[in-house]
């Protein structure tokens, strides 16, 4: 990848790629320190694994090297796991059922969003009756929050020797080297 692999600098086309709700959800999920900081000025995203920083940087550059293989689709993704998850939609794999309306969802965060919505209020009551305590986690998450797999917390990057250097190269913002 340009900039990360060291072959060419990366051009930042999207300086802000992480929503505050995604950053908070990631921070709350963490069990280990986030020692990898995004070098894009103003981003502030941090990661527990270098691998996740690389995928995040592709989002800043709008690089989408992973293409959906479904005939006629061709949608691109910055991260391979996002592409694989998307491809499951074409196969109609929906393993998360709503006990209220019997609709099936492809992702748990989509089911949770449904249960938090105005239209899913009755479903949430039914789900809670069938499985007491199963919807308690929904009260802690705002409606716009997602349980996406992002690994960023939106806080200021760690300082000093807490931050591990990126061994793969340099980045640019608007064509300027960082």
mmCIF file of C-alpha atoms in Angstrom:
data_model
loop_
_atom_site.group_PDB
_atom_site.id
_atom_site.type_symbol
_atom_site.label_atom_id
_atom_site.label_comp_id
_atom_site.label_asym_id
_atom_site.label_seq_id
_atom_site.Cartn_x
_atom_site.Cartn_y
_atom_site.Cartn_z
ATOM 1 C CA UNK A 1 0.000 0.000 0.000
ATOM 2 C CA UNK A 2 1.434 3.402 -0.870
ATOM 3 C CA UNK A 3 2.682 5.230 2.185
ATOM 4 C CA UNK A 4 2.480 2.246 4.487
ATOM 5 C CA UNK A 5 4.617 -0.172 2.509
ATOM 6 C CA UNK A 6 7.145 2.584 1.897
ATOM 7 C CA UNK A 7 6.973 2.567 -1.903
ATOM 8 C CA UNK A 8 5.007 5.800 -2.405
ATOM 9 C CA UNK A 9 3.529 8.434 -0.109
ATOM 10 C CA UNK A 10 -0.185 8.198 0.626
ATOM 11 C CA UNK A 11 -2.444 11.094 -0.336
ATOM 12 C CA UNK A 12 -5.170 11.799 2.203
ATOM 13 C CA UNK A 13 -8.509 12.474 0.500
ATOM 14 C CA UNK A 14 -10.712 11.939 3.590
ATOM 15 C CA UNK A 15 -9.190 13.390 6.779
ATOM 16 C CA UNK A 16 -12.051 12.175 9.005
ATOM 17 C CA UNK A 17 -13.170 8.568 8.544
ATOM 18 C CA UNK A 18 -14.281 7.532 12.041
ATOM 19 C CA UNK A 19 -17.552 8.655 13.613
ATOM 20 C CA UNK A 20 -17.604 9.596 17.305
ATOM 21 C CA UNK A 21 -20.005 6.737 18.097
ATOM 22 C CA UNK A 22 -17.720 4.189 16.404
ATOM 23 C CA UNK A 23 -14.716 5.614 18.241
ATOM 24 C CA UNK A 24 -16.515 5.369 21.589
ATOM 25 C CA UNK A 25 -17.712 1.808 20.943
ATOM 26 C CA UNK A 26 -14.173 0.771 20.046
ATOM 27 C CA UNK A 27 -12.701 2.434 23.115
ATOM 28 C CA UNK A 28 -15.249 0.782 25.400
ATOM 29 C CA UNK A 29 -14.490 -2.648 23.898
ATOM 30 C CA UNK A 30 -10.724 -2.447 24.351
ATOM 31 C CA UNK A 31 -8.925 -4.810 26.688
ATOM 32 C CA UNK A 32 -5.376 -3.749 25.811
ATOM 33 C CA UNK A 33 -3.664 -0.405 25.164
ATOM 34 C CA UNK A 34 -3.936 1.241 21.765
ATOM 35 C CA UNK A 35 -0.304 1.896 20.907
ATOM 36 C CA UNK A 36 -0.677 2.622 17.181
ATOM 37 C CA UNK A 37 -1.760 6.162 16.345
ATOM 38 C CA UNK A 38 -3.060 7.445 13.014
ATOM 39 C CA UNK A 39 -0.557 10.004 11.674
ATOM 40 C CA UNK A 40 -3.183 12.006 9.748
ATOM 41 C CA UNK A 41 -3.451 15.436 11.422
ATOM 42 C CA UNK A 42 -6.762 15.904 13.201
ATOM 43 C CA UNK A 43 -7.774 12.237 13.021
ATOM 44 C CA UNK A 44 -6.760 11.091 16.509
ATOM 45 C CA UNK A 45 -7.640 7.435 15.896
ATOM 46 C CA UNK A 46 -5.623 4.846 17.782
ATOM 47 C CA UNK A 47 -5.317 1.091 17.357
ATOM 48 C CA UNK A 48 -4.255 -1.942 19.334
ATOM 49 C CA UNK A 49 -2.832 -3.635 16.230
ATOM 50 C CA UNK A 50 -0.718 -2.309 13.376
ATOM 51 C CA UNK A 51 -2.847 -4.367 10.973
ATOM 52 C CA UNK A 52 -5.928 -2.270 11.862
ATOM 53 C CA UNK A 53 -4.003 0.989 11.408
ATOM 54 C CA UNK A 54 -3.120 -0.096 7.859
ATOM 55 C CA UNK A 55 -6.780 -0.692 6.979
ATOM 56 C CA UNK A 56 -7.744 2.627 8.560
ATOM 57 C CA UNK A 57 -5.129 4.459 6.462
ATOM 58 C CA UNK A 58 -6.598 2.938 3.299
ATOM 59 C CA UNK A 59 -9.903 4.555 4.317
ATOM 60 C CA UNK A 60 -8.206 7.980 4.523
ATOM 61 C CA UNK A 61 -6.873 7.487 0.987
ATOM 62 C CA UNK A 62 -10.139 5.945 -0.260
ATOM 63 C CA UNK A 63 -8.150 2.902 -1.418
ATOM 64 C CA UNK A 64 -10.386 -0.118 -1.946
ATOM 65 C CA UNK A 65 -8.220 -3.042 -3.019
ATOM 66 C CA UNK A 66 -10.731 -5.735 -1.994
ATOM 67 C CA UNK A 67 -13.448 -6.143 -4.623
ATOM 68 C CA UNK A 68 -16.714 -8.061 -4.238
ATOM 69 C CA UNK A 69 -16.562 -11.119 -6.492
ATOM 70 C CA UNK A 70 -20.330 -11.390 -6.938
ATOM 71 C CA UNK A 71 -21.224 -11.049 -10.654
ATOM 72 C CA UNK A 72 -22.258 -7.511 -11.479
ATOM 73 C CA UNK A 73 -21.371 -6.045 -8.069
ATOM 74 C CA UNK A 74 -17.686 -5.126 -7.918
ATOM 75 C CA UNK A 75 -18.085 -2.974 -4.792
ATOM 76 C CA UNK A 76 -14.703 -2.133 -3.260
ATOM 77 C CA UNK A 77 -13.523 -2.197 0.364
ATOM 78 C CA UNK A 78 -10.493 -0.969 2.285
ATOM 79 C CA UNK A 79 -10.509 -4.063 4.531
ATOM 80 C CA UNK A 80 -10.800 -7.685 3.485
ATOM 81 C CA UNK A 81 -13.155 -8.607 6.337
ATOM 82 C CA UNK A 82 -15.574 -5.857 5.241
ATOM 83 C CA UNK A 83 -15.577 -7.325 1.724
ATOM 84 C CA UNK A 84 -16.235 -10.848 3.006
ATOM 85 C CA UNK A 85 -19.055 -9.577 5.228
ATOM 86 C CA UNK A 86 -20.574 -7.760 2.228
ATOM 87 C CA UNK A 87 -20.355 -10.879 0.053
ATOM 88 C CA UNK A 88 -22.437 -12.759 2.608
ATOM 89 C CA UNK A 89 -25.293 -10.337 1.871
ATOM 90 C CA UNK A 90 -25.429 -11.645 -1.689
ATOM 91 C CA UNK A 91 -25.827 -15.169 -0.298
ATOM 92 C CA UNK A 92 -28.660 -13.967 1.943
ATOM 93 C CA UNK A 93 -26.865 -15.213 5.068
ATOM 94 C CA UNK A 94 -28.818 -13.623 7.904
ATOM 95 C CA UNK A 95 -28.065 -15.444 11.167
ATOM 96 C CA UNK A 96 -29.505 -12.830 13.578
ATOM 97 C CA UNK A 97 -33.305 -13.219 13.974
ATOM 98 C CA UNK A 98 -35.650 -10.744 15.603
ATOM 99 C CA UNK A 99 -37.922 -12.725 17.906
ATOM 100 C CA UNK A 100 -40.639 -10.065 17.574
ATOM 101 C CA UNK A 101 -41.201 -9.625 13.842
ATOM 102 C CA UNK A 102 -39.268 -12.746 12.738
ATOM 103 C CA UNK A 103 -37.113 -10.689 10.367
ATOM 104 C CA UNK A 104 -33.533 -11.952 10.002
ATOM 105 C CA UNK A 105 -30.511 -9.666 9.961
ATOM 106 C CA UNK A 106 -27.077 -10.204 8.433
ATOM 107 C CA UNK A 107 -25.281 -8.465 11.300
ATOM 108 C CA UNK A 108 -25.867 -8.231 15.025
ATOM 109 C CA UNK A 109 -25.437 -4.447 14.964
ATOM 110 C CA UNK A 110 -28.285 -4.248 12.415
ATOM 111 C CA UNK A 111 -30.544 -6.321 14.705
ATOM 112 C CA UNK A 112 -29.601 -4.110 17.668
ATOM 113 C CA UNK A 113 -30.306 -0.960 15.635
ATOM 114 C CA UNK A 114 -33.717 -2.434 14.736
ATOM 115 C CA UNK A 115 -34.474 -3.207 18.389
ATOM 116 C CA UNK A 116 -33.490 0.338 19.442
ATOM 117 C CA UNK A 117 -35.595 1.947 16.710
ATOM 118 C CA UNK A 118 -39.128 3.215 17.135
ATOM 119 C CA UNK A 119 -40.366 0.466 14.819
ATOM 120 C CA UNK A 120 -38.572 -2.222 16.829
ATOM 121 C CA UNK A 121 -39.891 -1.188 20.266
ATOM 122 C CA UNK A 122 -42.531 -3.935 20.329
ATOM 123 C CA UNK A 123 -39.984 -6.474 19.086
ATOM 124 C CA UNK A 124 -37.654 -5.464 21.909
ATOM 125 C CA UNK A 125 -40.377 -6.162 24.483
ATOM 126 C CA UNK A 126 -40.977 -9.619 22.992
ATOM 127 C CA UNK A 127 -37.235 -10.344 22.857
ATOM 128 C CA UNK A 128 -36.878 -9.337 26.516
ATOM 129 C CA UNK A 129 -39.834 -11.534 27.558
ATOM 130 C CA UNK A 130 -38.353 -14.563 25.778
ATOM 131 C CA UNK A 131 -34.786 -13.947 26.980
ATOM 132 C CA UNK A 132 -34.726 -11.756 30.119
ATOM 133 C CA UNK A 133 -31.693 -9.450 30.141
ATOM 134 C CA UNK A 134 -30.932 -10.030 26.456
ATOM 135 C CA UNK A 135 -31.628 -6.421 25.467
ATOM 136 C CA UNK A 136 -30.101 -4.636 28.479
ATOM 137 C CA UNK A 137 -26.981 -3.730 26.479
ATOM 138 C CA UNK A 138 -29.129 -1.706 24.083
ATOM 139 C CA UNK A 139 -29.858 0.891 26.761
ATOM 140 C CA UNK A 140 -26.160 1.796 26.992
ATOM 141 C CA UNK A 141 -25.742 2.455 23.264
ATOM 142 C CA UNK A 142 -27.162 5.525 21.534
ATOM 143 C CA UNK A 143 -29.318 4.907 18.478
ATOM 144 C CA UNK A 144 -26.538 5.888 16.055
ATOM 145 C CA UNK A 145 -23.894 3.703 17.710
ATOM 146 C CA UNK A 146 -22.592 0.692 15.915
ATOM 147 C CA UNK A 147 -20.806 -2.415 17.012
ATOM 148 C CA UNK A 148 -18.642 -2.175 13.945
ATOM 149 C CA UNK A 149 -15.193 -3.696 14.046
ATOM 150 C CA UNK A 150 -13.309 -0.446 14.029
ATOM 151 C CA UNK A 151 -10.380 -0.296 16.418
ATOM 152 C CA UNK A 152 -10.210 3.439 17.017
ATOM 153 C CA UNK A 153 -11.176 5.427 20.052
ATOM 154 C CA UNK A 154 -11.086 9.019 18.783
ATOM 155 C CA UNK A 155 -9.035 10.219 21.749
ATOM 156 C CA UNK A 156 -5.679 11.910 21.447
ATOM 157 C CA UNK A 157 -2.959 9.490 20.400
ATOM 158 C CA UNK A 158 -0.691 8.096 23.113
ATOM 159 C CA UNK A 159 2.443 10.143 23.651
ATOM 160 C CA UNK A 160 6.139 9.485 23.991
ATOM 161 C CA UNK A 161 7.385 5.931 24.096
ATOM 162 C CA UNK A 162 3.831 4.531 24.385
ATOM 163 C CA UNK A 163 3.407 4.921 20.636
ATOM 164 C CA UNK A 164 5.035 2.250 18.522
ATOM 165 C CA UNK A 165 6.634 3.635 15.378
ATOM 166 C CA UNK A 166 5.218 2.595 12.049
ATOM 167 C CA UNK A 167 7.878 0.356 10.511
ATOM 168 C CA UNK A 168 6.473 0.582 6.999
ATOM 169 C CA UNK A 169 7.080 4.135 5.876
ATOM 170 C CA UNK A 170 5.674 7.622 5.714
ATOM 171 C CA UNK A 171 2.383 9.336 4.855
ATOM 172 C CA UNK A 172 1.423 12.570 3.179
ATOM 173 C CA UNK A 173 -1.449 14.964 3.716
ATOM 174 C CA UNK A 174 -2.399 16.889 0.611
ATOM 175 C CA UNK A 175 0.836 15.776 -1.046
ATOM 176 C CA UNK A 176 3.088 16.907 1.829
ATOM 177 C CA UNK A 177 5.232 14.294 3.543
ATOM 178 C CA UNK A 178 4.573 13.619 7.208
#
